[in-house]
Amino acid sequence: MTAPDKKWRTLIVERLRDRNRSESSNYNELIQCNNRLFDTNIQLSAENLRLVVENEKIRSSSSKGSGDSSLDNAKIQNLEKKLLIQQEELTELHKRKGEHSQQIIDLNKRVQELLKVIVDKDSSLAEQKILNNKLKAEVQMLTTSIQELKNLNTCLRDEHTALQLAFVANEDKLRKAQDDNRVLVEKIGQIQKQMAEKMNDENESFIRRMSERMRRELEDAARDGSRRSNSPVIQDRGSIGEILSHRGLDPVYLDVLPSGVQMKFDCHDGEVNAVRWNPIEQIVATGGADRKVKLWDVSKVINDFG
């Protein structure tokens, strides 16, 4: 027999003993009193029968002789008195027996009611035990869920801390990169400024050299014209460029103000702050609010518009 079977059997025996104890302990005194009354009733019945027999014997003996009649009458009266007392006691015992029987009936009804209440209590207790087990299971499940949520919260906090540290490091890197970029932009601006100044100086020097060269060529051409006697006379006076071209000299470049807009295009994101033309080629350099210097080939645009 296994341990659970022993425990189950022991529990049943203990419950049976408790039931017998609770049901019989309240009625032991009544049952014992009833048994005593029943024994007394039997004794009184036997005594009554004996007295009846003696009374009959006395009556039969009194009919045989009258000598002892006075003595027999006294005995008879005494016996009748005892019989009367015994009958009264028997009546009282019957009365008490009826009362005890009624008490036993009432107590049995009360026991049945209590047993019904106990059954209801046991049923309610079983339901409460089932509900308690369900609640314990729910509590265990909720405890497990809370522990999992705590672990997840700890993991998320660790990840948040790591991301915060990475963010701070990246923010430092970004700040450093922005500082480096600002320094580089300043350097590039200085270099572009120096390059623009250098380009302007070169352009101005080139223009001065070209102007000096053109002046010398014009002076040489004028002296050659005065010495040549057989040179053809130009009837139609054209432009200086045509005359120089006719004489095999380079054309003269003059500065003129434009009379209208020949083309229009967007150079920069924002305003245009500076424009510089290249005197050699049809290239223009522009600088704008976006801090950029751009070179444009105007000849292509002019050909497209022409």
CSV table of C-alpha atoms in Angstrom, one decimal:
chain,number,residue,atom,x,y,z
A,1,MET,CA,0.0,0.0,0.0
A,2,THR,CA,1.4,3.4,-1.0
A,3,ALA,CA,1.6,6.4,1.2
A,4,PRO,CA,-1.3,8.3,-0.5
A,5,ASP,CA,-3.6,5.3,0.0
A,6,LYS,CA,-2.7,5.1,3.7
A,7,LYS,CA,-3.3,8.8,4.1
A,8,TRP,CA,-6.6,8.5,2.3
A,9,ARG,CA,-7.8,5.6,4.5
A,10,THR,CA,-6.6,7.3,7.7
A,11,LEU,CA,-8.5,10.5,6.8
A,12,ILE,CA,-11.7,8.5,6.2
A,13,VAL,CA,-11.4,6.7,9.6
A,14,GLU,CA,-10.7,10.0,11.4
A,15,ARG,CA,-13.8,11.6,9.8
A,16,LEU,CA,-16.0,8.6,10.7
A,17,ARG,CA,-14.8,8.8,14.3
A,18,ASP,CA,-15.4,12.5,14.4
A,19,ARG,CA,-18.9,12.0,13.0
A,20,ASN,CA,-19.7,9.3,15.6
A,21,ARG,CA,-18.3,11.4,18.4
A,22,SER,CA,-20.3,14.5,17.3
A,23,GLU,CA,-23.5,12.5,16.8
A,24,SER,CA,-23.4,10.3,19.9
A,25,SER,CA,-21.8,12.5,22.5
A,26,ASN,CA,-24.9,14.7,22.9
A,27,TYR,CA,-27.2,11.7,23.4
A,28,ASN,CA,-25.2,9.4,25.6
A,29,GLU,CA,-26.8,10.7,28.8
A,30,LEU,CA,-30.3,10.5,27.3
A,31,ILE,CA,-29.6,6.9,26.1
A,32,GLN,CA,-28.2,5.9,29.4
A,33,CYS,CA,-31.1,7.4,31.2
A,34,ASN,CA,-33.6,5.7,28.9
A,35,ASN,CA,-31.8,2.4,29.5
A,36,ARG,CA,-32.0,2.9,33.2
A,37,LEU,CA,-35.7,3.7,33.0
A,38,PHE,CA,-36.2,0.6,30.8
A,39,ASP,CA,-34.4,-1.6,33.4
A,40,THR,CA,-36.4,0.0,36.2
A,41,ASN,CA,-39.6,-0.6,34.3
A,42,ILE,CA,-38.7,-4.2,33.8
A,43,GLN,CA,-38.0,-4.5,37.6
A,44,LEU,CA,-41.2,-2.8,38.5
A,45,SER,CA,-43.2,-5.0,36.2
A,46,ALA,CA,-41.6,-8.1,37.7
A,47,GLU,CA,-42.3,-6.7,41.2
A,48,ASN,CA,-45.9,-5.9,40.3
A,49,LEU,CA,-46.4,-9.4,38.9
A,50,ARG,CA,-44.9,-10.8,42.1
A,51,LEU,CA,-47.2,-8.7,44.2
A,52,VAL,CA,-50.2,-9.7,42.2
A,53,VAL,CA,-49.3,-13.4,42.7
A,54,GLU,CA,-48.8,-12.8,46.5
A,55,ASN,CA,-52.1,-11.0,46.6
A,56,GLU,CA,-53.8,-13.9,44.9
A,57,LYS,CA,-52.2,-16.3,47.4
A,58,ILE,CA,-53.3,-14.2,50.3
A,59,ARG,CA,-56.8,-14.0,49.0
A,60,SER,CA,-56.9,-17.8,48.5
A,61,SER,CA,-55.5,-18.3,52.0
A,62,SER,CA,-58.0,-15.9,53.5
A,63,SER,CA,-60.8,-17.8,52.0
A,64,LYS,CA,-59.6,-21.0,53.8
A,65,GLY,CA,-59.5,-19.5,57.3
A,66,SER,CA,-60.7,-16.4,59.0
A,67,GLY,CA,-58.4,-16.7,62.0
A,68,ASP,CA,-55.7,-14.9,60.4
A,69,SER,CA,-57.9,-12.5,58.5
A,70,SER,CA,-56.8,-9.5,60.4
A,71,LEU,CA,-53.2,-10.2,59.8
A,72,ASP,CA,-53.8,-11.0,56.1
A,73,ASN,CA,-55.8,-7.8,55.7
A,74,ALA,CA,-52.9,-5.8,57.0
A,75,LYS,CA,-50.5,-7.6,54.7
A,76,ILE,CA,-52.9,-7.0,51.8
A,77,GLN,CA,-53.2,-3.3,52.5
A,78,ASN,CA,-49.5,-3.1,52.8
A,79,LEU,CA,-49.0,-4.9,49.5
A,80,GLU,CA,-51.7,-2.8,47.8
A,81,LYS,CA,-50.0,0.3,49.1
A,82,LYS,CA,-46.7,-0.9,47.6
A,83,LEU,CA,-48.5,-1.8,44.4
A,84,LEU,CA,-50.0,1.7,44.2
A,85,ILE,CA,-46.6,3.3,44.8
A,86,GLN,CA,-45.0,1.0,42.1
A,87,GLN,CA,-47.8,1.9,39.7
A,88,GLU,CA,-47.3,5.6,40.3
A,89,GLU,CA,-43.5,5.2,39.7
A,90,LEU,CA,-44.2,3.1,36.6
A,91,THR,CA,-46.5,5.9,35.3
A,92,GLU,CA,-43.9,8.5,36.0
A,93,LEU,CA,-41.3,6.4,34.3
A,94,HIS,CA,-43.6,6.0,31.2
A,95,LYS,CA,-44.1,9.7,31.3
A,96,ARG,CA,-40.4,10.4,31.5
A,97,LYS,CA,-39.8,7.8,28.8
A,98,GLY,CA,-42.2,9.6,26.5
A,99,GLU,CA,-40.5,12.9,27.2
A,100,HIS,CA,-37.1,11.4,26.5
A,101,SER,CA,-38.4,9.8,23.3
A,102,GLN,CA,-39.8,13.2,22.1
A,103,GLN,CA,-36.4,14.8,23.0
A,104,ILE,CA,-34.6,12.1,21.0
A,105,ILE,CA,-36.9,12.7,18.1
A,106,ASP,CA,-36.3,16.5,18.3
A,107,LEU,CA,-32.6,16.0,18.6
A,108,ASN,CA,-32.6,13.6,15.6
A,109,LYS,CA,-34.3,16.3,13.6
A,110,ARG,CA,-31.8,18.8,14.8
A,111,VAL,CA,-29.0,16.3,13.9
A,112,GLN,CA,-30.5,15.9,10.4
A,113,GLU,CA,-30.6,19.6,10.0
A,114,LEU,CA,-27.0,20.0,11.2
A,115,LEU,CA,-25.9,17.2,8.9
A,116,LYS,CA,-27.6,19.0,6.0
A,117,VAL,CA,-25.8,22.2,7.0
A,118,ILE,CA,-22.5,20.2,7.2
A,119,VAL,CA,-23.1,18.8,3.7
A,120,ASP,CA,-23.8,22.3,2.4
A,121,LYS,CA,-20.7,23.6,4.2
A,122,ASP,CA,-18.6,20.7,2.8
A,123,SER,CA,-19.9,21.4,-0.7
A,124,SER,CA,-19.1,25.1,-0.2
A,125,LEU,CA,-15.7,24.3,1.2
A,126,ALA,CA,-15.0,22.1,-1.8
A,127,GLU,CA,-16.0,24.9,-4.1
A,128,GLN,CA,-13.9,27.4,-2.2
A,129,LYS,CA,-10.9,25.0,-2.3
A,130,ILE,CA,-11.3,24.7,-6.1
A,131,LEU,CA,-11.6,28.5,-6.4
A,132,ASN,CA,-8.6,28.9,-4.1
A,133,ASN,CA,-6.6,26.6,-6.3
A,134,LYS,CA,-7.6,28.6,-9.3
A,135,LEU,CA,-6.6,31.8,-7.6
A,136,LYS,CA,-3.3,30.3,-6.5
A,137,ALA,CA,-2.6,29.3,-10.1
A,138,GLU,CA,-3.6,32.8,-11.3
A,139,VAL,CA,-1.3,34.3,-8.7
A,140,GLN,CA,1.5,32.1,-9.7
A,141,MET,CA,1.0,33.0,-13.4
A,142,LEU,CA,0.8,36.7,-12.5
A,143,THR,CA,3.9,36.4,-10.4
A,144,THR,CA,5.7,34.7,-13.3
A,145,SER,CA,4.5,37.4,-15.7
A,146,ILE,CA,5.6,40.2,-13.3
A,147,GLN,CA,9.0,38.6,-13.0
A,148,GLU,CA,9.3,38.4,-16.8
A,149,LEU,CA,8.2,42.0,-17.1
A,150,LYS,CA,10.8,43.0,-14.5
A,151,ASN,CA,13.5,41.2,-16.5
A,152,LEU,CA,12.3,42.8,-19.7
A,153,ASN,CA,12.3,46.2,-18.0
A,154,THR,CA,15.8,45.7,-16.8
A,155,CYS,CA,16.9,44.6,-20.3
A,156,LEU,CA,15.2,47.7,-21.8
A,157,ARG,CA,16.9,49.9,-19.2
A,158,ASP,CA,20.3,48.4,-20.0
A,159,GLU,CA,19.6,48.9,-23.7
A,160,HIS,CA,18.5,52.5,-23.1
A,161,THR,CA,21.6,53.2,-21.1
A,162,ALA,CA,23.8,51.7,-23.8
A,163,LEU,CA,22.0,53.7,-26.5
A,164,GLN,CA,22.3,56.9,-24.4
A,165,LEU,CA,26.0,56.3,-24.1
A,166,ALA,CA,26.3,55.7,-27.8
A,167,PHE,CA,24.2,58.8,-28.5
A,168,VAL,CA,26.5,60.9,-26.3
A,169,ALA,CA,29.5,59.5,-28.1
A,170,ASN,CA,28.0,60.1,-31.5
A,171,GLU,CA,27.0,63.6,-30.4
A,172,ASP,CA,30.6,64.3,-29.4
A,173,LYS,CA,31.8,62.9,-32.8
A,174,LEU,CA,29.2,65.1,-34.6
A,175,ARG,CA,30.2,68.2,-32.7
A,176,LYS,CA,33.9,67.5,-33.4
A,177,ALA,CA,33.0,66.8,-37.1
A,178,GLN,CA,31.1,70.1,-37.2
A,179,ASP,CA,34.0,71.9,-35.7
A,180,ASP,CA,36.3,70.3,-38.3
A,181,ASN,CA,33.9,71.1,-41.0
A,182,ARG,CA,33.7,74.7,-39.9
A,183,VAL,CA,37.5,75.0,-39.9
A,184,LEU,CA,37.7,73.4,-43.3
A,185,VAL,CA,35.0,75.7,-44.7
A,186,GLU,CA,36.9,78.7,-43.3
A,187,LYS,CA,40.1,77.4,-44.9
A,188,ILE,CA,38.4,76.7,-48.2
A,189,GLY,CA,36.9,80.2,-48.1
A,190,GLN,CA,40.3,81.7,-47.5
A,191,ILE,CA,41.8,79.6,-50.3
A,192,GLN,CA,39.0,80.6,-52.6
A,193,LYS,CA,39.5,84.2,-51.7
A,194,GLN,CA,43.2,83.9,-52.3
A,195,MET,CA,42.6,82.2,-55.6
A,196,ALA,CA,40.0,84.8,-56.6
A,197,GLU,CA,42.4,87.6,-55.7
A,198,LYS,CA,45.2,85.8,-57.6
A,199,MET,CA,42.9,85.4,-60.6
A,200,ASN,CA,41.9,89.0,-60.5
A,201,ASP,CA,45.6,90.1,-60.3
A,202,GLU,CA,46.5,87.8,-63.2
A,203,ASN,CA,43.5,89.2,-65.3
A,204,GLU,CA,44.4,92.8,-64.5
A,205,SER,CA,48.1,92.1,-65.4
A,206,PHE,CA,47.0,90.3,-68.6
A,207,ILE,CA,44.8,93.2,-69.5
A,208,ARG,CA,47.5,95.7,-68.9
A,209,ARG,CA,49.9,93.7,-71.0
A,210,MET,CA,47.4,93.4,-73.8
A,211,SER,CA,46.6,97.1,-73.6
A,212,GLU,CA,50.3,97.9,-73.8
A,213,ARG,CA,50.8,95.5,-76.7
A,214,MET,CA,47.8,97.0,-78.6
A,215,ARG,CA,49.1,100.5,-78.0
A,216,ARG,CA,52.5,99.6,-79.3
A,217,GLU,CA,51.0,97.8,-82.3
A,218,LEU,CA,48.8,100.8,-83.0
A,219,GLU,CA,51.8,103.2,-82.8
A,220,ASP,CA,53.8,100.8,-85.1
A,221,ALA,CA,50.9,100.6,-87.5
A,222,ALA,CA,50.6,104.4,-87.6
A,223,ARG,CA,54.3,104.9,-88.3
A,224,ASP,CA,54.2,102.2,-91.0
A,225,GLY,CA,51.2,103.9,-92.6
A,226,SER,CA,53.0,107.2,-92.9
A,227,ARG,CA,56.0,105.6,-94.5
A,228,ARG,CA,54.2,103.6,-97.1
A,229,SER,CA,53.3,105.7,-100.1
A,230,ASN,CA,51.8,102.9,-102.2
A,231,SER,CA,49.5,101.6,-99.6
A,232,PRO,CA,45.8,101.5,-100.7
A,233,VAL,CA,43.4,104.1,-99.3
A,234,ILE,CA,40.5,102.7,-97.4
A,235,GLN,CA,37.5,104.4,-98.8
A,236,ASP,CA,35.0,103.0,-96.3
A,237,ARG,CA,36.0,103.8,-92.8
A,238,GLY,CA,34.9,100.9,-90.6
A,239,SER,CA,35.5,100.1,-87.1
A,240,ILE,CA,38.9,100.0,-85.5
A,241,GLY,CA,38.6,96.2,-85.3
A,242,GLU,CA,38.0,96.0,-89.1
A,243,ILE,CA,41.0,98.3,-89.8
A,244,LEU,CA,43.3,96.4,-87.6
A,245,SER,CA,42.1,93.1,-89.1
A,246,HIS,CA,42.7,94.5,-92.6
A,247,ARG,CA,46.2,95.4,-91.6
A,248,GLY,CA,46.8,91.9,-90.1
A,249,LEU,CA,46.7,93.1,-86.5
A,250,ASP,CA,44.7,91.6,-83.6
A,251,PRO,CA,41.3,93.1,-82.9
A,252,VAL,CA,40.7,95.5,-80.0
A,253,TYR,CA,38.5,94.5,-77.1
A,254,LEU,CA,36.4,97.3,-75.7
A,255,ASP,CA,34.3,97.5,-72.5
A,256,VAL,CA,30.6,98.3,-73.2
A,257,LEU,CA,27.5,98.3,-71.1
A,258,PRO,CA,24.8,95.7,-72.1
A,259,SER,CA,21.6,97.1,-73.4
A,260,GLY,CA,19.4,94.1,-72.5
A,261,VAL,CA,19.3,90.7,-70.9
A,262,GLN,CA,20.6,88.0,-73.3
A,263,MET,CA,20.1,85.0,-71.0
A,264,LYS,CA,19.0,84.3,-67.4
A,265,PHE,CA,19.7,81.2,-65.3
A,266,ASP,CA,20.0,80.2,-61.6
A,267,CYS,CA,23.6,80.1,-60.4
A,268,HIS,CA,23.3,79.4,-56.6
A,269,ASP,CA,20.9,78.5,-53.9
A,270,GLY,CA,20.1,82.0,-52.8
A,271,GLU,CA,21.6,85.4,-53.7
A,272,VAL,CA,24.6,85.9,-56.0
A,273,ASN,CA,27.2,88.0,-54.3
A,274,ALA,CA,30.1,88.2,-56.8
A,275,VAL,CA,30.6,87.8,-60.6
A,276,ARG,CA,34.0,87.8,-62.4
A,277,TRP,CA,34.6,87.4,-66.1
A,278,ASN,CA,37.6,85.7,-67.7
A,279,PRO,CA,39.0,88.0,-70.4
A,280,ILE,CA,40.6,85.2,-72.4
A,281,GLU,CA,37.7,82.7,-72.7
A,282,GLN,CA,34.0,83.1,-72.3
A,283,ILE,CA,33.9,81.8,-68.8
A,284,VAL,CA,32.4,83.5,-65.8
A,285,ALA,CA,33.0,82.8,-62.1
A,286,THR,CA,30.2,83.4,-59.6
A,287,GLY,CA,30.0,83.3,-55.8
A,288,GLY,CA,26.7,83.1,-53.9
A,289,ALA,CA,25.1,82.8,-50.5
A,290,ASP,CA,25.6,79.0,-50.5
A,291,ARG,CA,29.3,79.7,-50.0
A,292,LYS,CA,30.3,78.1,-53.3
A,293,VAL,CA,32.3,79.4,-56.3
A,294,LYS,CA,31.1,78.1,-59.7
A,295,LEU,CA,32.5,78.4,-63.2
A,296,TRP,CA,30.2,78.8,-66.2
A,297,ASP,CA,31.0,78.4,-69.9
A,298,VAL,CA,28.9,81.2,-71.4
A,299,SER,CA,29.7,80.3,-75.0
A,300,LYS,CA,27.7,77.1,-74.9
A,301,VAL,CA,24.7,79.0,-73.4
A,302,ILE,CA,25.0,81.7,-76.1
A,303,ASN,CA,25.1,79.1,-78.9
A,304,ASP,CA,22.1,77.4,-77.4
A,305,PHE,CA,20.2,80.7,-77.2
A,306,GLY,CA,21.4,81.9,-80.6
